[in-house]
Coordinates of C-alpha atoms in Angstrom, one line a residue:
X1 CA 8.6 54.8 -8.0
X2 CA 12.1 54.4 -8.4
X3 CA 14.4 56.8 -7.1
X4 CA 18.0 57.7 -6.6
X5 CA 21.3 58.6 -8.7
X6 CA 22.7 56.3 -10.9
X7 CA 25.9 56.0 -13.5
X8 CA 25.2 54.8 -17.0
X9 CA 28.2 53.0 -18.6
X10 CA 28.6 52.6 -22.3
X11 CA 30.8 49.7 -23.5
X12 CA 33.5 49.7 -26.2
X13 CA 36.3 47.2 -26.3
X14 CA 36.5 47.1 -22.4
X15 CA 36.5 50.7 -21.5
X16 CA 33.9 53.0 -20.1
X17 CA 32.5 56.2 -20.7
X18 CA 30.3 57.8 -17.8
X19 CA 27.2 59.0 -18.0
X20 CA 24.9 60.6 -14.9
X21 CA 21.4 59.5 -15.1
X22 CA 18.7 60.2 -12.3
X23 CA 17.0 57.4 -12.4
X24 CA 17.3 54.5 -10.4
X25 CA 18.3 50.8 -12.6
X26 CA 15.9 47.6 -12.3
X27 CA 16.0 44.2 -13.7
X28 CA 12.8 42.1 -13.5
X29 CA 12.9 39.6 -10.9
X30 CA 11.2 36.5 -11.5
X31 CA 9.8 33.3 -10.1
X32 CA 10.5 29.6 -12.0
X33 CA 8.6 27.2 -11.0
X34 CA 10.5 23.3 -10.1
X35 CA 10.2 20.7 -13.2
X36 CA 8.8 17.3 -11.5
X37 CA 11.7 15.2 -11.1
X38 CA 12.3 11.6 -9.6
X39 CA 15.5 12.7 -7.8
X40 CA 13.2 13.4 -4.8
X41 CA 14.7 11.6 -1.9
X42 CA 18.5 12.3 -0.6
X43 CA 21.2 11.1 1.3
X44 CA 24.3 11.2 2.6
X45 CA 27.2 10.7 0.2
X46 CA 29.4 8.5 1.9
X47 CA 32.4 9.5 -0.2
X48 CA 32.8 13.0 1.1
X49 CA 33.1 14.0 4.2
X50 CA 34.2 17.3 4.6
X51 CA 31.3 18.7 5.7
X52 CA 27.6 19.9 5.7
X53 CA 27.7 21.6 2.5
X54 CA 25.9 20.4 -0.4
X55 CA 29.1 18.8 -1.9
X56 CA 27.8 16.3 1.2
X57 CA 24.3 15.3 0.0
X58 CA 23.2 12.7 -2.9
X59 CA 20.4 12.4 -4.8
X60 CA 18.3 8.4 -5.5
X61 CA 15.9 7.6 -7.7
X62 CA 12.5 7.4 -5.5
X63 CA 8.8 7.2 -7.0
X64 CA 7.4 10.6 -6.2
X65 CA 3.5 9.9 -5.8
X66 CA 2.7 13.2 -4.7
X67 CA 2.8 16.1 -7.3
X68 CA 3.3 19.3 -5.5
X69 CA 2.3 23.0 -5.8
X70 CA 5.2 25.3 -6.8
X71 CA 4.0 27.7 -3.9
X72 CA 7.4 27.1 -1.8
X73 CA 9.1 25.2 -4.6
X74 CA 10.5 28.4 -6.9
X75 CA 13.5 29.7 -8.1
X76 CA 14.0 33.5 -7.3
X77 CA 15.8 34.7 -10.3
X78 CA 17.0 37.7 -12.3
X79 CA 18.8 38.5 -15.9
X80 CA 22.5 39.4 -16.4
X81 CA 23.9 40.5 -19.8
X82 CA 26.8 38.3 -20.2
X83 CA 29.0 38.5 -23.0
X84 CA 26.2 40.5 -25.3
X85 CA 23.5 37.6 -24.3
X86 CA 20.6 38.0 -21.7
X87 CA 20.7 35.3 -19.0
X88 CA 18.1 34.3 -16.4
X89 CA 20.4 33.5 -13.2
X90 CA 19.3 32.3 -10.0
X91 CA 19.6 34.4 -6.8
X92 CA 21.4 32.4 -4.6
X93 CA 22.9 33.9 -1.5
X94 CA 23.9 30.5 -0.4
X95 CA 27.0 30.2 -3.1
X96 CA 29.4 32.4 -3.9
X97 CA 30.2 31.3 -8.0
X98 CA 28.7 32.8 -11.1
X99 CA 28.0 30.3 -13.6
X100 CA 25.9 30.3 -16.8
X101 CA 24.8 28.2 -19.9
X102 CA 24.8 30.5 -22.9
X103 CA 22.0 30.2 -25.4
X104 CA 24.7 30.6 -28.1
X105 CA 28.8 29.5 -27.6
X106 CA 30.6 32.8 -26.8
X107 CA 32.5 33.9 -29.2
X108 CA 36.3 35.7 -29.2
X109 CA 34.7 38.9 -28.9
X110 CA 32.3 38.8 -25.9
X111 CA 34.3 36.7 -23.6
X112 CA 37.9 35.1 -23.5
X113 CA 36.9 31.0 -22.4
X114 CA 40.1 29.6 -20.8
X115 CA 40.8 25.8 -20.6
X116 CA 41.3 25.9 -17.3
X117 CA 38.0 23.9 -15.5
X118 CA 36.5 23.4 -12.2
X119 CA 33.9 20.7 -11.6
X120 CA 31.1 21.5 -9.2
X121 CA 29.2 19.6 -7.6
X122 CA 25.5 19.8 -5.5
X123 CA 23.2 17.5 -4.1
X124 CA 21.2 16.4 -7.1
X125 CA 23.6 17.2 -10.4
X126 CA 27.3 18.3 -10.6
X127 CA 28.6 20.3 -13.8
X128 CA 32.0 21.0 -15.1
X129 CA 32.9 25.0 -16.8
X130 CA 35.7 26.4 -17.9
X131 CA 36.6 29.7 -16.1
X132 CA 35.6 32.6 -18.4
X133 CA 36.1 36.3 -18.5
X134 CA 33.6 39.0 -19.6
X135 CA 31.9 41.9 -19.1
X136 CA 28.7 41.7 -16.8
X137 CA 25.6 44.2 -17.3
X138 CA 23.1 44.9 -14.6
X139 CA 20.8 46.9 -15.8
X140 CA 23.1 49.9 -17.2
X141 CA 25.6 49.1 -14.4
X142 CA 28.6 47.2 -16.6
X143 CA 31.2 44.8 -14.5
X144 CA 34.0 44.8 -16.7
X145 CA 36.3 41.6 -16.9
X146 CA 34.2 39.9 -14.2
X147 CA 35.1 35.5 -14.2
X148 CA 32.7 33.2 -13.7
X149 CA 32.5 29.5 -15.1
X150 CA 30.9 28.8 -18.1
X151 CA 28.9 25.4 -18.5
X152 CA 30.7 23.2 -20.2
X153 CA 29.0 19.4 -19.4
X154 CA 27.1 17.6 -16.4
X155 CA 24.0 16.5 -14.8
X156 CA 22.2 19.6 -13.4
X157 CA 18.9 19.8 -15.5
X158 CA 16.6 20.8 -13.3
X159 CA 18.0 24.3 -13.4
X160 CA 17.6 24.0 -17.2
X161 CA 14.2 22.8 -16.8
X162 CA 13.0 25.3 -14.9
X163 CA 14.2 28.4 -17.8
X164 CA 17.0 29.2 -16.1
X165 CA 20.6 29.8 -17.3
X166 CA 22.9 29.5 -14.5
X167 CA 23.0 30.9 -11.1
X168 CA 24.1 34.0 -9.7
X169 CA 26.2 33.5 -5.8
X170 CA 25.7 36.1 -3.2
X171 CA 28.2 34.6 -0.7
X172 CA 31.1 35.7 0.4
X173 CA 34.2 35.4 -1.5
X174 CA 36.0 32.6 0.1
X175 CA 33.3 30.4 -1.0
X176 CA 34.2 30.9 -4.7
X177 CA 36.6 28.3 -6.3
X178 CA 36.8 30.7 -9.5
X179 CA 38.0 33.5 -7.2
X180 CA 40.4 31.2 -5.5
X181 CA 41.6 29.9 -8.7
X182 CA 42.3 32.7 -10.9
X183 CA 43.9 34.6 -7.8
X184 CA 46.5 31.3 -7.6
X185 CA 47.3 31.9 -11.6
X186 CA 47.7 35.5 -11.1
X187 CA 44.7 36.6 -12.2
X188 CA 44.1 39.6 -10.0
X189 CA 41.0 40.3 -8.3
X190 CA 38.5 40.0 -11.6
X191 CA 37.7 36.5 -9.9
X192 CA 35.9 37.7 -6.9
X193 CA 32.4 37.6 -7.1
X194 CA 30.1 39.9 -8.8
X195 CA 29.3 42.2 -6.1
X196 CA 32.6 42.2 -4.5
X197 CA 33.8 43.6 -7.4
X198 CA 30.5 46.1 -8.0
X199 CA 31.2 47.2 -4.3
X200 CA 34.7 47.5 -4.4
X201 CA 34.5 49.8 -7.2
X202 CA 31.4 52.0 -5.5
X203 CA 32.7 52.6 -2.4
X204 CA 30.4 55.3 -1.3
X205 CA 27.8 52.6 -1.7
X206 CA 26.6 50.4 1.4
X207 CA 28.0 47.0 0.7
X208 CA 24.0 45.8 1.1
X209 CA 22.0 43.8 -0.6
X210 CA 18.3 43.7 0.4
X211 CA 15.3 40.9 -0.5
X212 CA 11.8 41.2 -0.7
X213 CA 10.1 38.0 -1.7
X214 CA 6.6 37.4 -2.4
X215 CA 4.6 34.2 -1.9
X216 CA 2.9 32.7 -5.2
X217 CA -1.0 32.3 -5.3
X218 CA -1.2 34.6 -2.1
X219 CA -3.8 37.0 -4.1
X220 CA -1.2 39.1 -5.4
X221 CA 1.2 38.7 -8.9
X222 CA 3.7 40.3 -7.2
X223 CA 7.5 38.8 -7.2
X224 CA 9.3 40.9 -4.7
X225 CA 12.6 43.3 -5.1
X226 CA 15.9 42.5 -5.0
X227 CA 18.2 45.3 -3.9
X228 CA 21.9 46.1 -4.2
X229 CA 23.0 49.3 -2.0
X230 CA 20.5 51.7 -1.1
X231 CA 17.3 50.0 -0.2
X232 CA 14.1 51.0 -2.0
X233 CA 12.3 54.0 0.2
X234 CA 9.5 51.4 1.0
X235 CA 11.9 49.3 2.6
X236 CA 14.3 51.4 4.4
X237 CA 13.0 50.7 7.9
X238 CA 15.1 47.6 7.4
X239 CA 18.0 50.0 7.9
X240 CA 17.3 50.0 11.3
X241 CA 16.1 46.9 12.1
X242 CA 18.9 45.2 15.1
X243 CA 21.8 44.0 13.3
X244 CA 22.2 40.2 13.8
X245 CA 26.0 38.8 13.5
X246 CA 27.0 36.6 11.6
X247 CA 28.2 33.0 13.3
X248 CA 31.9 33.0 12.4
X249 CA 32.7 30.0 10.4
X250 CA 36.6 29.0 10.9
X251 CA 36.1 25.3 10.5
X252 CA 39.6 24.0 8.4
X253 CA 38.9 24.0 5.2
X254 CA 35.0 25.4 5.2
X255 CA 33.8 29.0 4.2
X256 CA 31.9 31.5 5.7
X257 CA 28.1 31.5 5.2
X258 CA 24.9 34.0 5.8
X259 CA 23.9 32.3 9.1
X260 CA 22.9 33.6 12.8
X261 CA 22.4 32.3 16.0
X262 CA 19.1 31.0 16.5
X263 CA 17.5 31.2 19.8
X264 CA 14.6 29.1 19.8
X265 CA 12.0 28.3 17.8
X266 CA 8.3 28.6 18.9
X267 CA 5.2 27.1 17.6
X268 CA 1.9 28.1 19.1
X269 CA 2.9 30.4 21.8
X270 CA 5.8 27.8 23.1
X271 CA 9.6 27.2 22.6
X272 CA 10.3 23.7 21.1
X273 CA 12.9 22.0 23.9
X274 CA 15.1 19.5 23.9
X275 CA 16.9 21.2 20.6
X276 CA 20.8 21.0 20.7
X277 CA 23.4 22.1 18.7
X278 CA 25.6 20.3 16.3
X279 CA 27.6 22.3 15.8
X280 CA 31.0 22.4 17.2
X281 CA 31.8 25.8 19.3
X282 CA 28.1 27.0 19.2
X283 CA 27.0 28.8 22.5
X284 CA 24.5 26.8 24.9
X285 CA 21.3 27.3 23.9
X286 CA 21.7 28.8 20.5
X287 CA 21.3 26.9 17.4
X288 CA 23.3 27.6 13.8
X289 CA 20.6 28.8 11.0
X290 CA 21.9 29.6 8.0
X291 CA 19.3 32.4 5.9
X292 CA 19.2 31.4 2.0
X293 CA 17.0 32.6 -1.0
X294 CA 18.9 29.8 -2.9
X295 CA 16.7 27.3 -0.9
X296 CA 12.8 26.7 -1.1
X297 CA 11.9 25.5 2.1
X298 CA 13.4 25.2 6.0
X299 CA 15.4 22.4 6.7
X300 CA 15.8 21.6 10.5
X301 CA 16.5 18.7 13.1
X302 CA 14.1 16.0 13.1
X303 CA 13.2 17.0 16.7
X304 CA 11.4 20.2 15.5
X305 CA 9.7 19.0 12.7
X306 CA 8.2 16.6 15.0
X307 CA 7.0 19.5 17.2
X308 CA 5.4 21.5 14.1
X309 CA 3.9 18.7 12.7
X310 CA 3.3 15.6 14.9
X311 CA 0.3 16.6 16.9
X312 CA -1.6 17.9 14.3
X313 CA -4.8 16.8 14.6
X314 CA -5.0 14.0 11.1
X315 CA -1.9 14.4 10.6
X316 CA -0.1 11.2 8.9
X317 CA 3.9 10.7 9.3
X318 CA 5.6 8.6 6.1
X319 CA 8.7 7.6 7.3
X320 CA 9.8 6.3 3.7
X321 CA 9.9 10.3 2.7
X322 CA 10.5 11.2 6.4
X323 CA 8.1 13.9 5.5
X324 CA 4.2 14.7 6.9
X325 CA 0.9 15.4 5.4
X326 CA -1.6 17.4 7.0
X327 CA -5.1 19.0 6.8
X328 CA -4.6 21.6 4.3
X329 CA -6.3 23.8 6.2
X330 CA -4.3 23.9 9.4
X331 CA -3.4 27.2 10.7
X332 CA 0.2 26.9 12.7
X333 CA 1.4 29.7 14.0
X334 CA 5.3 29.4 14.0
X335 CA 8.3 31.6 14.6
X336 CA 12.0 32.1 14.7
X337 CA 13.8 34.0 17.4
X338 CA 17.3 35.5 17.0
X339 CA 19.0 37.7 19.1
X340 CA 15.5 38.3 21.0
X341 CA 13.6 39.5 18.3
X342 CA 10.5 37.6 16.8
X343 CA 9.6 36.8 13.4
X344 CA 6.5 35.1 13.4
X345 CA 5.9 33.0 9.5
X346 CA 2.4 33.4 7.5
X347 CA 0.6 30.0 7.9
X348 CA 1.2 29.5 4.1
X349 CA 4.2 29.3 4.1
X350 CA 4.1 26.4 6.9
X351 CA 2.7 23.8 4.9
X352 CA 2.2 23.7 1.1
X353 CA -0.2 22.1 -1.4
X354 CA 0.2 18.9 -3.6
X355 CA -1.7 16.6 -5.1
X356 CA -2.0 12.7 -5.1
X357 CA -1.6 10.7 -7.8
X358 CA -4.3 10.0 -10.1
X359 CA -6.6 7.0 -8.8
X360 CA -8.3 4.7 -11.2
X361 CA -10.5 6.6 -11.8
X362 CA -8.6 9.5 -12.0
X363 CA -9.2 11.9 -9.5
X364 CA -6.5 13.4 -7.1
X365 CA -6.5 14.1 -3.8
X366 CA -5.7 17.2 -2.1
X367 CA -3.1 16.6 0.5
X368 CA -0.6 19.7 2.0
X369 CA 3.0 18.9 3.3
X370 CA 5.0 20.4 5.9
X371 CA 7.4 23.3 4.4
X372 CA 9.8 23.2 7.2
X373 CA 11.5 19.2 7.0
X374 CA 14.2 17.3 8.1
X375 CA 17.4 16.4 6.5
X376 CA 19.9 14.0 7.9
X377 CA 22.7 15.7 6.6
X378 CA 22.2 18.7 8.9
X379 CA 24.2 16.2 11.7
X380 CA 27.3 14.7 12.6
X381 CA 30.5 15.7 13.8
X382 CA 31.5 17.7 10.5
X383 CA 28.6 19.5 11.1
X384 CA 28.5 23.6 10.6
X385 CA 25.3 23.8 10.7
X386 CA 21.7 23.3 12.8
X387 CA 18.8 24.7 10.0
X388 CA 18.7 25.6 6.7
X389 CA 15.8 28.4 6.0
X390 CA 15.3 29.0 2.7
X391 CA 12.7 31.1 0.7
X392 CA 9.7 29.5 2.9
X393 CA 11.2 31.8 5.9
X394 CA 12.7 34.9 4.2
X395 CA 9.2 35.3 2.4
X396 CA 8.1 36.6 6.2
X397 CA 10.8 39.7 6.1
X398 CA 12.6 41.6 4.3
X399 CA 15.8 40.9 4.7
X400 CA 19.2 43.0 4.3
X401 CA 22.3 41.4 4.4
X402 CA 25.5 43.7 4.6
X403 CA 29.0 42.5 3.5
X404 CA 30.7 44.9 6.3
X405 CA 34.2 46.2 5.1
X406 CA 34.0 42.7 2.6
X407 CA 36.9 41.3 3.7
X408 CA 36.5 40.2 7.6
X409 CA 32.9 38.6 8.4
X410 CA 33.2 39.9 11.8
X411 CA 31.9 43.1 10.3
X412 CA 29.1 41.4 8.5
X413 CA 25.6 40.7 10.0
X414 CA 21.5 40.5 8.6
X415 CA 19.0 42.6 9.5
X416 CA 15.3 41.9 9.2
X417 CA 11.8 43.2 9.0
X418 CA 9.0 41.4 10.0
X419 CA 6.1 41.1 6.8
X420 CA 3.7 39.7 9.6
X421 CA 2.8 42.7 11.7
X422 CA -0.6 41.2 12.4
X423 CA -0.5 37.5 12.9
X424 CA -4.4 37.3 13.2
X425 CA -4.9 39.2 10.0
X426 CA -2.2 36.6 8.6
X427 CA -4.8 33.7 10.1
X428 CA -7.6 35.0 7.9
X429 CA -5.2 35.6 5.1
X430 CA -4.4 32.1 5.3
X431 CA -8.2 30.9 5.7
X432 CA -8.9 32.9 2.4
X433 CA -6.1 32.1 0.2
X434 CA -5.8 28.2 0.9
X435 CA -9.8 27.8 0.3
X436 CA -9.7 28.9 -2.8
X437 CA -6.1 26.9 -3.0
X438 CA -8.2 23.9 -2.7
X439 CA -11.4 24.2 -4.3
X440 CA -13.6 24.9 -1.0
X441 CA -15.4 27.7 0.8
X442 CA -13.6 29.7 3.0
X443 CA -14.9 29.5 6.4
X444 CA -15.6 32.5 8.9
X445 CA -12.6 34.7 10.3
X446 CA -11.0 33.5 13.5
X447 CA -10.5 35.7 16.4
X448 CA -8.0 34.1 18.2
X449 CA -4.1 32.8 18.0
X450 CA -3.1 29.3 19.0
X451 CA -1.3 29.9 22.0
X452 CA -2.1 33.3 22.6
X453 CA -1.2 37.2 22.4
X454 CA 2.8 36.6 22.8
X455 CA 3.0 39.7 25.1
X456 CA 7.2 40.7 24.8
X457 CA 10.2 38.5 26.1
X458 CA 10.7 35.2 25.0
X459 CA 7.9 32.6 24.6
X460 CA 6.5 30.0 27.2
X461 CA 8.5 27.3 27.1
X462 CA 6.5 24.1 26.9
X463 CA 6.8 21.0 28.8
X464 CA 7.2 18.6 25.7
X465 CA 8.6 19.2 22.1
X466 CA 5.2 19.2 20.5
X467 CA 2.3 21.4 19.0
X468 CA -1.4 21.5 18.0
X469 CA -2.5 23.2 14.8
X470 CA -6.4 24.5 14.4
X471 CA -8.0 22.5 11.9
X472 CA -11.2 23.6 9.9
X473 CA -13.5 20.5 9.1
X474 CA -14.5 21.7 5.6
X475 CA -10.7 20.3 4.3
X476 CA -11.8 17.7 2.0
X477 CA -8.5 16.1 3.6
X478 CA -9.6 15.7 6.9
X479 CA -11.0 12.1 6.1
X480 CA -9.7 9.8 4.9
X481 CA -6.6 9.7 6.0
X482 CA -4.0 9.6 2.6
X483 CA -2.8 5.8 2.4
X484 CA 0.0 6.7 -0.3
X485 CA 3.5 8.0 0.9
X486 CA 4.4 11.4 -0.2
X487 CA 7.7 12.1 -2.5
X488 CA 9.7 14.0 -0.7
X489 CA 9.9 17.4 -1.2
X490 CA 12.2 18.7 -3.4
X491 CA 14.7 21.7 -3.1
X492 CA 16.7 23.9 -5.3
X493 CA 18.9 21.9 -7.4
X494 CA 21.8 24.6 -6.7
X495 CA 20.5 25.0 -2.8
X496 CA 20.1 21.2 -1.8
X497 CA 20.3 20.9 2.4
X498 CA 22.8 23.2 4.0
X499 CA 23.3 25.4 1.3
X500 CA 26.0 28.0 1.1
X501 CA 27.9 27.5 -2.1
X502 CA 28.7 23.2 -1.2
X503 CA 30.6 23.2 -4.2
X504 CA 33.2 20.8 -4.5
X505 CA 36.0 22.0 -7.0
X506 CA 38.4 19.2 -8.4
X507 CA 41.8 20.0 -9.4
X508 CA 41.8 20.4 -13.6
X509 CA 12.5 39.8 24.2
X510 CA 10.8 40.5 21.1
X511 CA 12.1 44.2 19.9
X512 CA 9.8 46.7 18.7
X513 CA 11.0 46.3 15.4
X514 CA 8.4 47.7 12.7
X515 CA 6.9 46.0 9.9
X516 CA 6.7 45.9 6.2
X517 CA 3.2 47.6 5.4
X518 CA 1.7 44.2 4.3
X519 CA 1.8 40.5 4.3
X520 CA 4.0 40.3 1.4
X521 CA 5.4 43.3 -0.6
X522 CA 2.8 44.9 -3.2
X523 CA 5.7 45.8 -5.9
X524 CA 6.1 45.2 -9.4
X525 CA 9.1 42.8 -9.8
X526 CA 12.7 44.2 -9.9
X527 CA 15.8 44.2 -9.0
X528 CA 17.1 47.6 -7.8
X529 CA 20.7 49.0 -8.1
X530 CA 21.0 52.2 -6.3
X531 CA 24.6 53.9 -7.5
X532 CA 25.9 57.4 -7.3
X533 CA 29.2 56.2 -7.9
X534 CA 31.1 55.4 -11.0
X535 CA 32.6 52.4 -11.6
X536 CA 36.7 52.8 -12.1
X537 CA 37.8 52.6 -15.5
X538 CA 39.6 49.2 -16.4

């Protein structure tokens, strides 16, 4: 049950009247699945090179012979009254811009469209909008005045395809061209992003906002919460979860994104070694992970998705896709270390679920990719930063990201909390859940981790950079081995590779840490916006 205060705000030719209600505001979150698409396979766009960002990455056309589950390819979204019309926006704490596709033009009344444009671009599409000004609802929680960009033309479909009207940033506000822009023509602050401005003007809020995403076909209809302020009470053991800082980003000409230090990542009981940094600046040791629900899966260096994947016993490496197939019923046991704290991932979200295509005679083939890949643009001397994870990691916590005093990122961090208290439960959970995934009887419990009971301090470090999975021979995909190559899997058209806004504007030990009471959270689907504040009058 929801609790909490919060204000009510009735809207009449941009000015408020207050009302206290004692009820606590929620907007249904929900989960779009990806259209199929031939822009699977990308690359490096060798006319910019300003970065990692997505502005960096470029789609091809590539045959796509593998037809993928939507288990780790979905949008997280939520709706936004904009202008008097209801929009589906996806959650994307990767960008900082709010941008929308009406169903209907706006008209004079419910938003002032300027001509002044920006053109955005991402890995796979690019768009142009004109900068727009209009009231924002959340619930009953009313922005007044807030800009974003309104669609205007490109070639961004597969956010269209997929139900969705635009895209909602949760970055900071120097990744927003609209906020940069409208400050330079004097237009005040009504250009920073949405929750600057909904903090800003509810100060006795914390500046939080808090994620808790559930997996799809994991037994449960479940989406998850998404929380601004206040956490839910079910959640606020996050609140005390170790704070980790963010990595300061003061590369010329970048912005700053949601991403840690990474410590090491272990699979099976072991550290993978021989991992560097990129990055320029980054401590020894450490690698640069930047944490994004606007992303589906982990993106990585090519030397730990070797480690995850390689060894697997069947497993098959297509370097045309630079991507792996295993046995879908392969239980890894992988997890991320930052600051010395462990977060150890469910086995189903470390590979995913896809099909082949159609033989002569028409029958598919069961065959499960890895969910954490490579991509080449996470190098180079630009580079800002080592690993993307995306919805595939932050499905294993609940994660709360706080904005500090919003305007210096020293004061920011995440904090996180651990949906995986009991890894061998998770094992069986996975055994269960991927049987009936793929059409076969699920076969008796395990009672025992690969690699071992990880005690406290850091994990074994092993010898080599590579791993073994346990593989149950009832996988229909043990033999043969798949003679196809797999598309590559595809990410979030507004969240391709490194993620964190990538726009490109053109001028005109481990800690005892708690855990989540279940493998993934057991709540009807909402967003939550806890406010005992109003907002100022306009």
């Amino acid at each position: 049950m929801l609790t909490g205060a919060t204000l009510v705000f009735l809207v009449a030719s941009h000015s408020l009247l207050l009302v206290q209600q004692a009820q606590a505001l929620s907007l249904k979150v929900h989960k779009h699945h990806r259209p199929a698409t031939t822009n699977s396979a990308r690359s490096l766009n060798p006319h910019n090179s300003t970065g990692t960002g997505r502005r960096q990455l470029a789609a091809r056309l590539d045959p796509e012979p593998l037809d993928l589950d939507n288990a780790y390819d979905l949008y997280y979204s939520t709706d936004l009254t904009i202008g008097g019309q209801q929009l589906s926006v996806q959650l994307d704490t990767g960008s900082s811009e709010l941008w929308v596709r009406p169903g209907n033009a706006f008209t004079a009344i419910q938003a002032q469209v300027s001509t002044n444009s920006l053109s955005i671009r991402y890995g796979i599409g690019s768009f142009t909008g004109n900068i727009t000004t209009a009231d924002v609802v959340m619930g009953d929680i009313t922005i007044p005045k807030q800009s974003f960009l309104t669609y205007t033309t490109g070639a961004i479909d597969n956010v269209f395809k997929a139900g969705l009207d635009g895209m909602l940033g949760l970055g900071f506000d120097d990744g927003s061209h609209v906020h940069t822009t409208v400050s330079r023509n004097g237009g005040g602050d009504s250009g920073r992003t949405l929750l600057s401005n909904f903090f800003v003007n509810n100060p006795e809020q914390p500046k939080t906002m808090s994620f808790a995403m559930s997996r799809l076909n994991d037994g449960t209809d479940d989406d998850g919460l998404f929380m601004i302020g206040e956490p839910e009470p079910e959640y606020a053991a996050v609140k005390t979860q170790p704070a980790h800082p963010l990595r300061i980003n003061d590369t010329p000409g970048d912005f700053q994104r949601w991403a840690l230090y990474l410590d090491a990542i272990e699979i099976n009981g072991k550290n993978i070694t021989g991992l560097q940094s990129v990055v320029k600046g980054a401590p020894a040791g450490k690698l640069v992970a930047n944490i994004d629900t606007g992303t589906s899966l982990g993106w990585m260096p090519a030397a730990a998705v070797d480690a995850i994947y390689k060894d697997v016993p069947g497993a098959v490496y297509f370097s045309e896709t630079d991507q792996y197939t295993v046995p879908c019923m392969t239980q890894l046991r992988l997890a991320f270390w930052f600051d010395g704290v462990r977060y150890p991932m469910h086995p189903l979200d470390v590979t995913r679920v896809g099909q082949s295509k159609p033989d002569a005679d028409g029958n598919r083939q069961y065959l499960c990719t890895n969910a954490f890949v490579h991509m080449a643009a996470l190098a180079g001397q630009t580079a800002t930063l080592d690993l993307q994870l995306g919805d595939s990691f932050l499905r294993n916590v609940i994660s709360q990201y706080d904005f500090g005093d919003l305007t210096d990122a020293k004061t920011a961090n995440i904090r996180m909390l651990t949906t995986v208290p009991d890894e061998l439960a998770a094992m069986n959970d996975f055994l269960q859940v991927r049987a009936k995934q793929i059409g076969v009887a699920a076969p008796a419990p395990v009672t025992e981790l690969p690699g071992g009971t990880i005690a406290g301090g850091t994990p074994t470090t092993s010898a080599t950079a590579t791993s073994t999975g346990t593989t149950m021979t009832i996988d229909p995909t043990d033999a043969p081995a798949p003679t196809e190559v797999p598309g590559t899997p595809e990410q979030d058209p507004a969240s391709d590779g490194n993620n964190s806004d990538g726009s490109t504007p053109e001028t005109n030990t481990p800690s005892d840490t708690g855990a989540a009471s279940s493998l993934a959270p057991h709540l009807s689907a909402a967003v939550v916006l806890l406010s005992s504040l109003a907002l100022a009058l306009w």
